[in-house]
PDB file of N, CA, C and O in Angstrom:
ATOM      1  N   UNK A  26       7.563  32.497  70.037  1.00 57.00           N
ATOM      2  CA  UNK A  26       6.663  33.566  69.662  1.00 57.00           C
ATOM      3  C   UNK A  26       5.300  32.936  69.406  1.00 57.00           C
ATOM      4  O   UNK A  26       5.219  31.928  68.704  1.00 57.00           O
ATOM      5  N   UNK A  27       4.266  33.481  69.935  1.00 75.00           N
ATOM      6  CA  UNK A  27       3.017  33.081  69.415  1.00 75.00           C
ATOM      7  C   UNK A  27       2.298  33.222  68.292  1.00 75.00           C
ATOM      8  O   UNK A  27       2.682  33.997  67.416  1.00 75.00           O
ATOM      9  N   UNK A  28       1.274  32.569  68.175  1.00 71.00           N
ATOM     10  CA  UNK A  28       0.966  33.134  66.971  1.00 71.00           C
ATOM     11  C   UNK A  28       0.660  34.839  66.627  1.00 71.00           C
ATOM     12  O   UNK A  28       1.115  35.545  65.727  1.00 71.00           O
ATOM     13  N   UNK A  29      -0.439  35.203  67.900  1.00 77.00           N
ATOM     14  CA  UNK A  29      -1.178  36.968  67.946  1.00 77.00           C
ATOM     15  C   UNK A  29       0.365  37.740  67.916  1.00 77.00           C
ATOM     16  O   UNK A  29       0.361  38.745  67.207  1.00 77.00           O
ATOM     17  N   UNK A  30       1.349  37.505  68.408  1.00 77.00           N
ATOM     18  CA  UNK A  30       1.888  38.296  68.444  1.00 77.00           C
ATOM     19  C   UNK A  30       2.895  38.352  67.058  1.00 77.00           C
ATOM     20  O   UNK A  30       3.330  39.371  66.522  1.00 77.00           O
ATOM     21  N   UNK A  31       3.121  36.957  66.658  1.00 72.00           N
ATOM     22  CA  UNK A  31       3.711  36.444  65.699  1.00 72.00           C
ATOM     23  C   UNK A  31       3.289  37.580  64.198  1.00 72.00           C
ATOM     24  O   UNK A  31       4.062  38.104  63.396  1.00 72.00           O
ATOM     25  N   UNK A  32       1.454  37.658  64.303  1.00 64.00           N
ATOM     26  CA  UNK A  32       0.399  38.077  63.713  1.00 64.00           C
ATOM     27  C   UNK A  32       1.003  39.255  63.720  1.00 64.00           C
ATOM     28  O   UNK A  32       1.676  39.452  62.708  1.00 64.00           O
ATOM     29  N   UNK A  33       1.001  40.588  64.944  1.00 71.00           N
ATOM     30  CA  UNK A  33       1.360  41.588  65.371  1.00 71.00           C
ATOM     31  C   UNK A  33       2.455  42.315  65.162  1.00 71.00           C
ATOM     32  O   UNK A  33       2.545  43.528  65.354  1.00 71.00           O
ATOM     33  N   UNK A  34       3.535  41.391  64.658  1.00 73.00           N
ATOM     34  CA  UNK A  34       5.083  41.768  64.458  1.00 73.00           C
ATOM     35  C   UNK A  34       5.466  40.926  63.004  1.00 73.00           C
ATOM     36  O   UNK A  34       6.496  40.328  62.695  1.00 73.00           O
ATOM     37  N   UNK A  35       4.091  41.159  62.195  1.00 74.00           N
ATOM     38  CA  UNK A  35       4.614  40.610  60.979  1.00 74.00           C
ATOM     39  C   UNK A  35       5.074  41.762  59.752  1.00 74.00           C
ATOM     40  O   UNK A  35       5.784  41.664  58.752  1.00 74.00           O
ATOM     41  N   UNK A  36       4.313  42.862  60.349  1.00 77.00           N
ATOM     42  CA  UNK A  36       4.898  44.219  59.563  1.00 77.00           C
ATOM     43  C   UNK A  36       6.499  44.377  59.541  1.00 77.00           C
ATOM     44  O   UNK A  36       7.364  44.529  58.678  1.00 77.00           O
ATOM     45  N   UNK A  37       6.438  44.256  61.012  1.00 71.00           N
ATOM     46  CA  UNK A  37       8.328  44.392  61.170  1.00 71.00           C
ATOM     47  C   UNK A  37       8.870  43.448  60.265  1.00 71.00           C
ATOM     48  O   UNK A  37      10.049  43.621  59.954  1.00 71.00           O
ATOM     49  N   UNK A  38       8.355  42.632  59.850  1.00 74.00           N
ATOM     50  CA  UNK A  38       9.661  41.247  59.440  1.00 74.00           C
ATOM     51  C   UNK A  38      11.093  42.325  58.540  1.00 74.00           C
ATOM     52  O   UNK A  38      12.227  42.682  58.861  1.00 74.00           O
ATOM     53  N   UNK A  39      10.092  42.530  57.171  1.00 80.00           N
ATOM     54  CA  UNK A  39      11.185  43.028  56.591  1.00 80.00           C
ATOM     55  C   UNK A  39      12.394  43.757  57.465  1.00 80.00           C
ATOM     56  O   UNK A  39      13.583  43.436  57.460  1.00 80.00           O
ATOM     57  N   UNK A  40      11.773  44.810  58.205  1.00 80.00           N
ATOM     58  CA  UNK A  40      13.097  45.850  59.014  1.00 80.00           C
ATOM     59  C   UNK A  40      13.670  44.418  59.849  1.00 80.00           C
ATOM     60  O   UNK A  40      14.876  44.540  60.064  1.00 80.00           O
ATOM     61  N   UNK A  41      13.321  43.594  60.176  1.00 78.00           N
ATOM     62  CA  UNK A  41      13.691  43.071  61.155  1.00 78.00           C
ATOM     63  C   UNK A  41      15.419  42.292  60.491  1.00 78.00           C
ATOM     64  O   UNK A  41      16.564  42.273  60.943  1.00 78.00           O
ATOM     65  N   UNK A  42      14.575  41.604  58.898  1.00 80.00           N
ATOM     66  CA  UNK A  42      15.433  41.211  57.934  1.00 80.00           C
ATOM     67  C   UNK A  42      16.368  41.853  57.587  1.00 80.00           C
ATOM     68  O   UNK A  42      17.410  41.204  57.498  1.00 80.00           O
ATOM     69  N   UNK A  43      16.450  43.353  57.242  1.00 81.00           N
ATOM     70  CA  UNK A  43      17.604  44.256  56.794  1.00 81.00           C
ATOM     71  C   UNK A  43      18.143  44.560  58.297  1.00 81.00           C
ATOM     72  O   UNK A  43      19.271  44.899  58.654  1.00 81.00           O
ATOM     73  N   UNK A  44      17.276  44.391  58.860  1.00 82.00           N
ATOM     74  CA  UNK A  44      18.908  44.650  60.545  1.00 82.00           C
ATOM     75  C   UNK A  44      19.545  43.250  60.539  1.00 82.00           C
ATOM     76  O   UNK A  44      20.697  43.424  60.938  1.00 82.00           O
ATOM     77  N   UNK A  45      19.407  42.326  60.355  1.00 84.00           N
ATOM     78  CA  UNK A  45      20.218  41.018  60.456  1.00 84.00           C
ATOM     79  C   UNK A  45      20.766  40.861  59.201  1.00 84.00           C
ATOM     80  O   UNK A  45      21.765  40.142  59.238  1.00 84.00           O
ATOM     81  N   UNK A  46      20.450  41.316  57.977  1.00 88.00           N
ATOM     82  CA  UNK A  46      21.415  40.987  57.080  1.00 88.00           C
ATOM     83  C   UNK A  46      22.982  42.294  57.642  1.00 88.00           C
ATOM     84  O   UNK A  46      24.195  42.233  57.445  1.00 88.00           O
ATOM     85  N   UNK A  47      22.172  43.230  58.301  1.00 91.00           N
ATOM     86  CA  UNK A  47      23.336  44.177  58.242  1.00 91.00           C
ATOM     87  C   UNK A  47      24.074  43.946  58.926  1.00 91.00           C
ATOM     88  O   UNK A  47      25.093  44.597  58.696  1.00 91.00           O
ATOM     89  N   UNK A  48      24.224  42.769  60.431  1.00 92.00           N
ATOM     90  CA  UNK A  48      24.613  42.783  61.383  1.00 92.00           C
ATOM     91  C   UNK A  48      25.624  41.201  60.964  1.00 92.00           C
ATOM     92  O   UNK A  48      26.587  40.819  61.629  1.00 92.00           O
ATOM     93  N   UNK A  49      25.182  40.640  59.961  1.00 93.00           N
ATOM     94  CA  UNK A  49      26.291  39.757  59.351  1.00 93.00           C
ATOM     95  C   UNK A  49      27.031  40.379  58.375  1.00 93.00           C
ATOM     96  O   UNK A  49      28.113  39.806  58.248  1.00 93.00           O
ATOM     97  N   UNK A  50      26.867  41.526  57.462  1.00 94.00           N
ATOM     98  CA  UNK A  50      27.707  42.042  57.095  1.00 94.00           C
ATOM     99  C   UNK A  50      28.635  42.622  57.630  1.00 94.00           C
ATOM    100  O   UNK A  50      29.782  42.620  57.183  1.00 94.00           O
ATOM    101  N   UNK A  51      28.164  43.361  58.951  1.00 92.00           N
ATOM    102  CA  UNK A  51      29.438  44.212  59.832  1.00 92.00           C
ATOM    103  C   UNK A  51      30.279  42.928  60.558  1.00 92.00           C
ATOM    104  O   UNK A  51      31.467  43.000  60.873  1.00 92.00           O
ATOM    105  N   UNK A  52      29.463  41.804  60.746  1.00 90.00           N
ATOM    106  CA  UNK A  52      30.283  41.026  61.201  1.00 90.00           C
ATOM    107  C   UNK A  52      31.540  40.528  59.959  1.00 90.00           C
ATOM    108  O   UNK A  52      32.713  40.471  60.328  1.00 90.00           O
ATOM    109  N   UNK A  53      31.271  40.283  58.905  1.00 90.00           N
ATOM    110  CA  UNK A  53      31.963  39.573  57.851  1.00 90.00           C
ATOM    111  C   UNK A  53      33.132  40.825  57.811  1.00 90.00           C
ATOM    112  O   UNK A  53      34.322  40.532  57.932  1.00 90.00           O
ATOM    113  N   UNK A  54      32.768  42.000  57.662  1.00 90.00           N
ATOM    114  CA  UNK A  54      33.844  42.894  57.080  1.00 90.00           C
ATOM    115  C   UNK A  54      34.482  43.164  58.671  1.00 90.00           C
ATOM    116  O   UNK A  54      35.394  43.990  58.624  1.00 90.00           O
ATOM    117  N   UNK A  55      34.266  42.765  59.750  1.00 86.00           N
ATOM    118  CA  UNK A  55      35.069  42.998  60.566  1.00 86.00           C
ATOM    119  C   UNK A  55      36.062  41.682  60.633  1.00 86.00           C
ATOM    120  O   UNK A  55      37.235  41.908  60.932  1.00 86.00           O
ATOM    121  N   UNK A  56      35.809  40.816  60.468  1.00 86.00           N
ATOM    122  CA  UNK A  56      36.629  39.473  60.372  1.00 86.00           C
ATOM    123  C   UNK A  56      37.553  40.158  59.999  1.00 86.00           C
ATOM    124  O   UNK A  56      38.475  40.527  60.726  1.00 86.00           O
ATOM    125  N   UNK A  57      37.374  40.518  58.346  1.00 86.00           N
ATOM    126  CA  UNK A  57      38.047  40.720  57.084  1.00 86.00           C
ATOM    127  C   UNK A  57      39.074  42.010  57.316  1.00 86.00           C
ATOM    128  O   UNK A  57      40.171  42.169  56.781  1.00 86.00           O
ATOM    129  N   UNK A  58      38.654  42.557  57.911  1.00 87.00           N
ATOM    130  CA  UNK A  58      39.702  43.988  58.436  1.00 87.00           C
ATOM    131  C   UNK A  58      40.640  43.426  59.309  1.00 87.00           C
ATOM    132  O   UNK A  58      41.840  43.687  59.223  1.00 87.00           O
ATOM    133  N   UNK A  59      40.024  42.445  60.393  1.00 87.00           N
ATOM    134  CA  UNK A  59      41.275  42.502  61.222  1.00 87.00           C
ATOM    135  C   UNK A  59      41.465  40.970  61.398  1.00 87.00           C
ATOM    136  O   UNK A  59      41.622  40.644  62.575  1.00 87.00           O
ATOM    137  N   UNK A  60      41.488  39.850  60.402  1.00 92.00           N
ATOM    138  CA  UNK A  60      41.782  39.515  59.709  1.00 92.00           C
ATOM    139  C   UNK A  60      43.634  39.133  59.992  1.00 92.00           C
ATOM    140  O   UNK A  60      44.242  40.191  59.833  1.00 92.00           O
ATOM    141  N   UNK A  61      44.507  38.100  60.308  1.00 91.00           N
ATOM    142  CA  UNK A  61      45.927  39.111  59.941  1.00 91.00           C
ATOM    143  C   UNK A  61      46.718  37.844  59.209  1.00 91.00           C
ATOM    144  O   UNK A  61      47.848  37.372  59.338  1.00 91.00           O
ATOM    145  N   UNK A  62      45.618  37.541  58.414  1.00 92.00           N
ATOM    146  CA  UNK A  62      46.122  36.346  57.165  1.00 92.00           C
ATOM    147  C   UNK A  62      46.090  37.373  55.840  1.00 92.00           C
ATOM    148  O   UNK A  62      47.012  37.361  55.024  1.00 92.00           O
ATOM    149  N   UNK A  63      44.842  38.333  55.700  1.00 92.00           N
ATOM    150  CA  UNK A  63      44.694  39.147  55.013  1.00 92.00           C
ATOM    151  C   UNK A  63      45.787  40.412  55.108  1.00 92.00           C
ATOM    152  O   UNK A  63      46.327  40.909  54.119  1.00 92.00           O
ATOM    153  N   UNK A  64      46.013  40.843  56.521  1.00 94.00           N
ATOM    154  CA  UNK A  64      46.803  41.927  56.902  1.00 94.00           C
ATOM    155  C   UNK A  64      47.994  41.480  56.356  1.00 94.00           C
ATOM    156  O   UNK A  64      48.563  42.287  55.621  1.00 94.00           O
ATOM    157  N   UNK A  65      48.572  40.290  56.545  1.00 94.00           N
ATOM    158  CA  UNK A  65      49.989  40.045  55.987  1.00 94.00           C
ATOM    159  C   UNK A  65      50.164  40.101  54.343  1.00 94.00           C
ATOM    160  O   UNK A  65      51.069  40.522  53.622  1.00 94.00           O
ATOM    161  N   UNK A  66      49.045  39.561  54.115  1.00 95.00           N
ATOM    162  CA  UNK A  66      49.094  39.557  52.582  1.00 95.00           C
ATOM    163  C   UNK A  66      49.245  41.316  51.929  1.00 95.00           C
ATOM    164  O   UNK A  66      50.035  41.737  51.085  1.00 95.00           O
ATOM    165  N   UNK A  67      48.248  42.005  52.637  1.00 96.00           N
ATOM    166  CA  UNK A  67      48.439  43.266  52.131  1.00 96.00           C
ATOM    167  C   UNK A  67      49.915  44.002  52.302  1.00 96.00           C
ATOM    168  O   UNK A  67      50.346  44.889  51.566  1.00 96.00           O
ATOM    169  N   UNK A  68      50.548  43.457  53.382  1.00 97.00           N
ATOM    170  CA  UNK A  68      51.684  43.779  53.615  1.00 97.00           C
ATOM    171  C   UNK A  68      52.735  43.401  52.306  1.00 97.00           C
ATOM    172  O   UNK A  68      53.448  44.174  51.667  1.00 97.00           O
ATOM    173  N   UNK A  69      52.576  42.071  52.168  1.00 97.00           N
ATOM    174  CA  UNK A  69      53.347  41.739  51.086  1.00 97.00           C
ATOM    175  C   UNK A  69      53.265  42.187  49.829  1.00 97.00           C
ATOM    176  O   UNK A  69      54.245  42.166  49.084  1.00 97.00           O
ATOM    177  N   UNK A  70      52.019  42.669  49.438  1.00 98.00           N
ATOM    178  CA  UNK A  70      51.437  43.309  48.336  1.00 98.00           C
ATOM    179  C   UNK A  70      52.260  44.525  48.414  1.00 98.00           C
ATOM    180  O   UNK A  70      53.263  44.509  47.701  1.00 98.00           O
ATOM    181  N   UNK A  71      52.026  45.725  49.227  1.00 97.00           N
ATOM    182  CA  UNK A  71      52.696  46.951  49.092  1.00 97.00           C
ATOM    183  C   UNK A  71      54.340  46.991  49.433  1.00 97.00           C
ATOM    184  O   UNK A  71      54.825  48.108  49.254  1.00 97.00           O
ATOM    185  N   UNK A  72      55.296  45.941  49.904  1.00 97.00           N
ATOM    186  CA  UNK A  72      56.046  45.573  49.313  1.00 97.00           C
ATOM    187  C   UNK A  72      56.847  45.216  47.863  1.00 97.00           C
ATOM    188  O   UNK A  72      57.901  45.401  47.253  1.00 97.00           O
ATOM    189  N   UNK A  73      55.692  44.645  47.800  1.00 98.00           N
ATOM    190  CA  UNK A  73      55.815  43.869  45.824  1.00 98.00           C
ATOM    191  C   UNK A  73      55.847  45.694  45.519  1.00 98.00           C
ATOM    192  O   UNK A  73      56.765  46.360  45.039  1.00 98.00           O
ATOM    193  N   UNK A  74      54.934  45.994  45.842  1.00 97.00           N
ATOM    194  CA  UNK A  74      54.767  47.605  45.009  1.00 97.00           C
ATOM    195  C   UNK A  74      56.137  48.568  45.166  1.00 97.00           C
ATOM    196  O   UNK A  74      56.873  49.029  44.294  1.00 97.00           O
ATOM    197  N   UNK A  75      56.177  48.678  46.524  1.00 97.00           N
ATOM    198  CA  UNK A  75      57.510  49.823  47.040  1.00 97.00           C
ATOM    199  C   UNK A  75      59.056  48.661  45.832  1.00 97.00           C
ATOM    200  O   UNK A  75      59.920  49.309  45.243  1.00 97.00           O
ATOM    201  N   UNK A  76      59.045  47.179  45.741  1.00 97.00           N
ATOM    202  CA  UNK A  76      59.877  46.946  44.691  1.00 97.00           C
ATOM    203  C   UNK A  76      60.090  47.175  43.467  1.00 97.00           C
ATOM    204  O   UNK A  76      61.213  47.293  42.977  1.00 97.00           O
ATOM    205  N   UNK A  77      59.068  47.254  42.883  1.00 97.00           N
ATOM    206  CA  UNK A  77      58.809  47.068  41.465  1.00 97.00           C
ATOM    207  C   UNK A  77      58.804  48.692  41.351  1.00 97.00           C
ATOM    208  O   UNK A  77      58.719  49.016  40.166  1.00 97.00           O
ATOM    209  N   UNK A  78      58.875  49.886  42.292  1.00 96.00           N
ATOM    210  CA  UNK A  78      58.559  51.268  41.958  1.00 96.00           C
ATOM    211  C   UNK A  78      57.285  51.691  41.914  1.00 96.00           C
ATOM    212  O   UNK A  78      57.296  52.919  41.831  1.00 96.00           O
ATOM    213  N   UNK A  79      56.096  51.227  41.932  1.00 97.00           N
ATOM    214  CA  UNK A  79      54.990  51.404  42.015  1.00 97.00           C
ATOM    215  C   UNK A  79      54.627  52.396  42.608  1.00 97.00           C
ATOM    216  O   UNK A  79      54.267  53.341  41.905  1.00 97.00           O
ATOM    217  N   UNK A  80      54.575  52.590  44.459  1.00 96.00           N
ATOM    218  CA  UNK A  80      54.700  53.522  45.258  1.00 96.00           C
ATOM    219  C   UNK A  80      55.980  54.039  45.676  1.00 96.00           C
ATOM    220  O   UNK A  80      56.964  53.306  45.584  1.00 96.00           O
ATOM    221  N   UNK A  81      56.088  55.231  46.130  1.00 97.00           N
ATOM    222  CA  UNK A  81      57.118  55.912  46.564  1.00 97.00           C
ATOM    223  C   UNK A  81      57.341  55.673  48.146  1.00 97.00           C
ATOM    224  O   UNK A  81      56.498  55.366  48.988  1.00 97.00           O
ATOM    225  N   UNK A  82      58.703  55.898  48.298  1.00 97.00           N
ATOM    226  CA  UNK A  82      58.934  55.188  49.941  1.00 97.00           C
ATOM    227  C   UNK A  82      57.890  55.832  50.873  1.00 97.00           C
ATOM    228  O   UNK A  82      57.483  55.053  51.735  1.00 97.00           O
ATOM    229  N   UNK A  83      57.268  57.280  50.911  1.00 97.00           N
ATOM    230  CA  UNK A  83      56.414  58.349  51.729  1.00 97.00           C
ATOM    231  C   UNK A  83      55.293  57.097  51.699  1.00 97.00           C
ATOM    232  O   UNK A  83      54.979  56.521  52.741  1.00 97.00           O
ATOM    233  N   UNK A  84      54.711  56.728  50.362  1.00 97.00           N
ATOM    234  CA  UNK A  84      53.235  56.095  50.732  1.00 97.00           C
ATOM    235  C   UNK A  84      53.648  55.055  50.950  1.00 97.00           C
ATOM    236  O   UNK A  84      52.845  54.471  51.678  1.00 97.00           O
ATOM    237  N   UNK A  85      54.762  54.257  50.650  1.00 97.00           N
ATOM    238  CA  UNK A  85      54.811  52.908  51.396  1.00 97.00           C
ATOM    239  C   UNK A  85      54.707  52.809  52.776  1.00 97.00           C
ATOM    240  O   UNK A  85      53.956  51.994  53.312  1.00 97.00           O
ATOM    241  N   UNK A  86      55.697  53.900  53.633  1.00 97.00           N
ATOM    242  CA  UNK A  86      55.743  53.844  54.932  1.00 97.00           C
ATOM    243  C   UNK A  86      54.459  54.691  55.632  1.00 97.00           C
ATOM    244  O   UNK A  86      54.451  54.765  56.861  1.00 97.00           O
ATOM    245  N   UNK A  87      53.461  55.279  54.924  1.00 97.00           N
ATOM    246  CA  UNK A  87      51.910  55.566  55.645  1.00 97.00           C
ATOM    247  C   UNK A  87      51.343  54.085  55.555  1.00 97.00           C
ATOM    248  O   UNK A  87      51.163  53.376  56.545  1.00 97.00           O
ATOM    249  N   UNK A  88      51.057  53.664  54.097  1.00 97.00           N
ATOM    250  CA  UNK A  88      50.803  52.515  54.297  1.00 97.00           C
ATOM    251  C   UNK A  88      51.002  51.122  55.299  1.00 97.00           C
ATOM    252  O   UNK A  88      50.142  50.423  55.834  1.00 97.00           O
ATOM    253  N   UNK A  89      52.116  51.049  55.316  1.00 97.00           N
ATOM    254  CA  UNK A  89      52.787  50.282  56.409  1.00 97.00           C
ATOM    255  C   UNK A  89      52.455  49.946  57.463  1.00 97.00           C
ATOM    256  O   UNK A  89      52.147  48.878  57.992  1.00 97.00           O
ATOM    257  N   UNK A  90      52.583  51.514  57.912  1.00 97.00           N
ATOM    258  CA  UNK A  90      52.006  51.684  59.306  1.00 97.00           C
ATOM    259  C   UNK A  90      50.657  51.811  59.842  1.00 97.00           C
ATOM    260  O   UNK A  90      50.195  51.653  60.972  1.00 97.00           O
ATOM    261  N   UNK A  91      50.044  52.213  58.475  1.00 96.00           N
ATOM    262  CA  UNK A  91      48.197  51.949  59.110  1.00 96.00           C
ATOM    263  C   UNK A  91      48.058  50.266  58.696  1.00 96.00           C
ATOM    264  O   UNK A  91      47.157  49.700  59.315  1.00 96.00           O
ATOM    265  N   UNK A  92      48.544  49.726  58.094  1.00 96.00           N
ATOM    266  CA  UNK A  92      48.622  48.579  57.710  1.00 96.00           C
ATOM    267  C   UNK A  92      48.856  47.688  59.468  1.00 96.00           C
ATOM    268  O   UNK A  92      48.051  47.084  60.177  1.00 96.00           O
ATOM    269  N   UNK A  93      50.599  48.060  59.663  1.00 96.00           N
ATOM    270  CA  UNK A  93      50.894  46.957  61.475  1.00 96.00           C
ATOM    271  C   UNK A  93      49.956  47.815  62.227  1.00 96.00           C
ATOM    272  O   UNK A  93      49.613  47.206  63.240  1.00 96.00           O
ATOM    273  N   UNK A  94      49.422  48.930  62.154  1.00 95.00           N
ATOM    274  CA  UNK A  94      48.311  49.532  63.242  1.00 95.00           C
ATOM    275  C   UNK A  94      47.264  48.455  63.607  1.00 95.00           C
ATOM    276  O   UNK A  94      46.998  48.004  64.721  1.00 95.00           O
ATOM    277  N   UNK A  95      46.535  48.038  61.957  1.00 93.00           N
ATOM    278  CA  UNK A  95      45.461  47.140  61.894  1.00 93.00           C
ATOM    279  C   UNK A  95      46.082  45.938  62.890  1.00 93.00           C
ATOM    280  O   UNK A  95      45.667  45.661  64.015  1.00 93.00           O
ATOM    281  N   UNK A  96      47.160  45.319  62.191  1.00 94.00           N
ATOM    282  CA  UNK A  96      47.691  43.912  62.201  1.00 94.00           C
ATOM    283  C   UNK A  96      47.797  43.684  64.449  1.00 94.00           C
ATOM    284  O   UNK A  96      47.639  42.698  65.169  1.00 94.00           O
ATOM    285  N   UNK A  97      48.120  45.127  64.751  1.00 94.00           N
ATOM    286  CA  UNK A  97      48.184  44.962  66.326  1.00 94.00           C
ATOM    287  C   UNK A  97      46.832  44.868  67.501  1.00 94.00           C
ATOM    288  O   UNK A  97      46.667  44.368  68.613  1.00 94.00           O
ATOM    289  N   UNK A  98      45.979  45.698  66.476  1.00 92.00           N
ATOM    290  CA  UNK A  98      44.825  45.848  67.159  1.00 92.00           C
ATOM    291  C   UNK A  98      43.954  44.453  66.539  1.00 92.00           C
ATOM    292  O   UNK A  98      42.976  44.214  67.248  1.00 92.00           O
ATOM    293  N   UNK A  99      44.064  43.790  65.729  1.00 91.00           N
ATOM    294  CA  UNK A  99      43.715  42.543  65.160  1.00 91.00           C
ATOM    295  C   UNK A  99      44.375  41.341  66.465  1.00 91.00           C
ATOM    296  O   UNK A  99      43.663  40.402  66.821  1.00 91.00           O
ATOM    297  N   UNK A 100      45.534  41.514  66.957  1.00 90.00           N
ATOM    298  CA  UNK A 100      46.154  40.873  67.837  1.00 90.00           C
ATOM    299  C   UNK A 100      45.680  41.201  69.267  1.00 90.00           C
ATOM    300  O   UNK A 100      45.533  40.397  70.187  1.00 90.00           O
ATOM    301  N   UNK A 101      45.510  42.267  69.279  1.00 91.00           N
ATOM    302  CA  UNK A 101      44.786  42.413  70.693  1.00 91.00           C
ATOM    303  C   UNK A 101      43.159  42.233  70.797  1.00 91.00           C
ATOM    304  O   UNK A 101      42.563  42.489  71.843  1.00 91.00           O
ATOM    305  N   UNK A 102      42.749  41.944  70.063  1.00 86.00           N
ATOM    306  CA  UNK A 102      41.202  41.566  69.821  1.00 86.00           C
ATOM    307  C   UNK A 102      41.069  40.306  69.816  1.00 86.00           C
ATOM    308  O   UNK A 102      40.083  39.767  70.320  1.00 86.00           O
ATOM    309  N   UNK A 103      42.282  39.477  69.103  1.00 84.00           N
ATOM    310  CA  UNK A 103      42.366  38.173  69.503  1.00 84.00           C
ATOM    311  C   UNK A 103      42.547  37.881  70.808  1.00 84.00           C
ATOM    312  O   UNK A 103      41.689  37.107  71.231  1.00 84.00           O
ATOM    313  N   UNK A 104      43.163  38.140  71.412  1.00 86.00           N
ATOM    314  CA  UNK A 104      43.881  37.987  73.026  1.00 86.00           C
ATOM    315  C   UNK A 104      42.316  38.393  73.640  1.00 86.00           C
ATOM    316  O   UNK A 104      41.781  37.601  74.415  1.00 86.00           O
ATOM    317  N   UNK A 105      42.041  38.893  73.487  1.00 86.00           N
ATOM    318  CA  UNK A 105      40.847  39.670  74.346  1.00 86.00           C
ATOM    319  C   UNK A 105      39.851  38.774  74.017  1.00 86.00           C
ATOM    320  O   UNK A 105      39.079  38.674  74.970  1.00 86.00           O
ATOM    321  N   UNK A 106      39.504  38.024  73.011  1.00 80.00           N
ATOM    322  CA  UNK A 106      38.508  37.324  72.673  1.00 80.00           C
ATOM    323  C   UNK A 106      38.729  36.271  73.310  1.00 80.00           C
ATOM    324  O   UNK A 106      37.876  35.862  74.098  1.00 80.00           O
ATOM    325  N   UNK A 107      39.947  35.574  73.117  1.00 78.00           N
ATOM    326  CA  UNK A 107      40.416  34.326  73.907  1.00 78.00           C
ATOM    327  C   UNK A 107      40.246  34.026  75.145  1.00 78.00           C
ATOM    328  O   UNK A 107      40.143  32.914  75.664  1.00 78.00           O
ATOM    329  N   UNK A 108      40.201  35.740  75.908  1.00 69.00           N
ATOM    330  CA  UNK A 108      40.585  35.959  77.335  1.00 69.00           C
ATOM    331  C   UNK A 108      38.972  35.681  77.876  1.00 69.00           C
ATOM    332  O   UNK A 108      38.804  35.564  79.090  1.00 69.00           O
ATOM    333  N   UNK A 109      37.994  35.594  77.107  1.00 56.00           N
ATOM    334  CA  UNK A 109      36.679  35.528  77.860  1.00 56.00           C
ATOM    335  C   UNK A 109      36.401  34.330  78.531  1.00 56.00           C
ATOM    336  O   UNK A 109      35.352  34.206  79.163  1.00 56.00           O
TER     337      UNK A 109
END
């Protein structure tokens, strides 16, 4: 970048700053969603729960299943990433 233009696009900085902080945040919380070190753990968590009585079998098994939903599409995003 030059300087005039450098000069020219110094208003933007800030917007420029809140689009890149936002674009490592969507990156971080997408790790974190699909994730399936995290996914397992949550798994084990609402386990611990459906044992101890916590949740009832109905929300364990919604849970569950949006839970291996994540954990598959986390697996096919891997494969697909790999595949480039």
């Amino acid at each position: 970048m030059g300087l005039i233009s450098g000069l020219l696009l110094l208003p933007l900085a800030p917007a420029r700053g809140v689009v890149w902080v936002a674009e490592r945040l969507q990156e971080t919380a997408e790790r974190e969603l699909y994730d399936p070190g995290v996914i397992r753990a949550q798994l084990s968590e609402l386990n611990r729960e459906l044992d101890e009585e916590l949740i009832d079998l109905e929300t364990f098994e919604a849970e569950e299943e949006r839970l291996l939903d994540r954990l598959h599409a986390a697996q096919k995003r891997s494969r697909a990433n790999n595949g480039r």
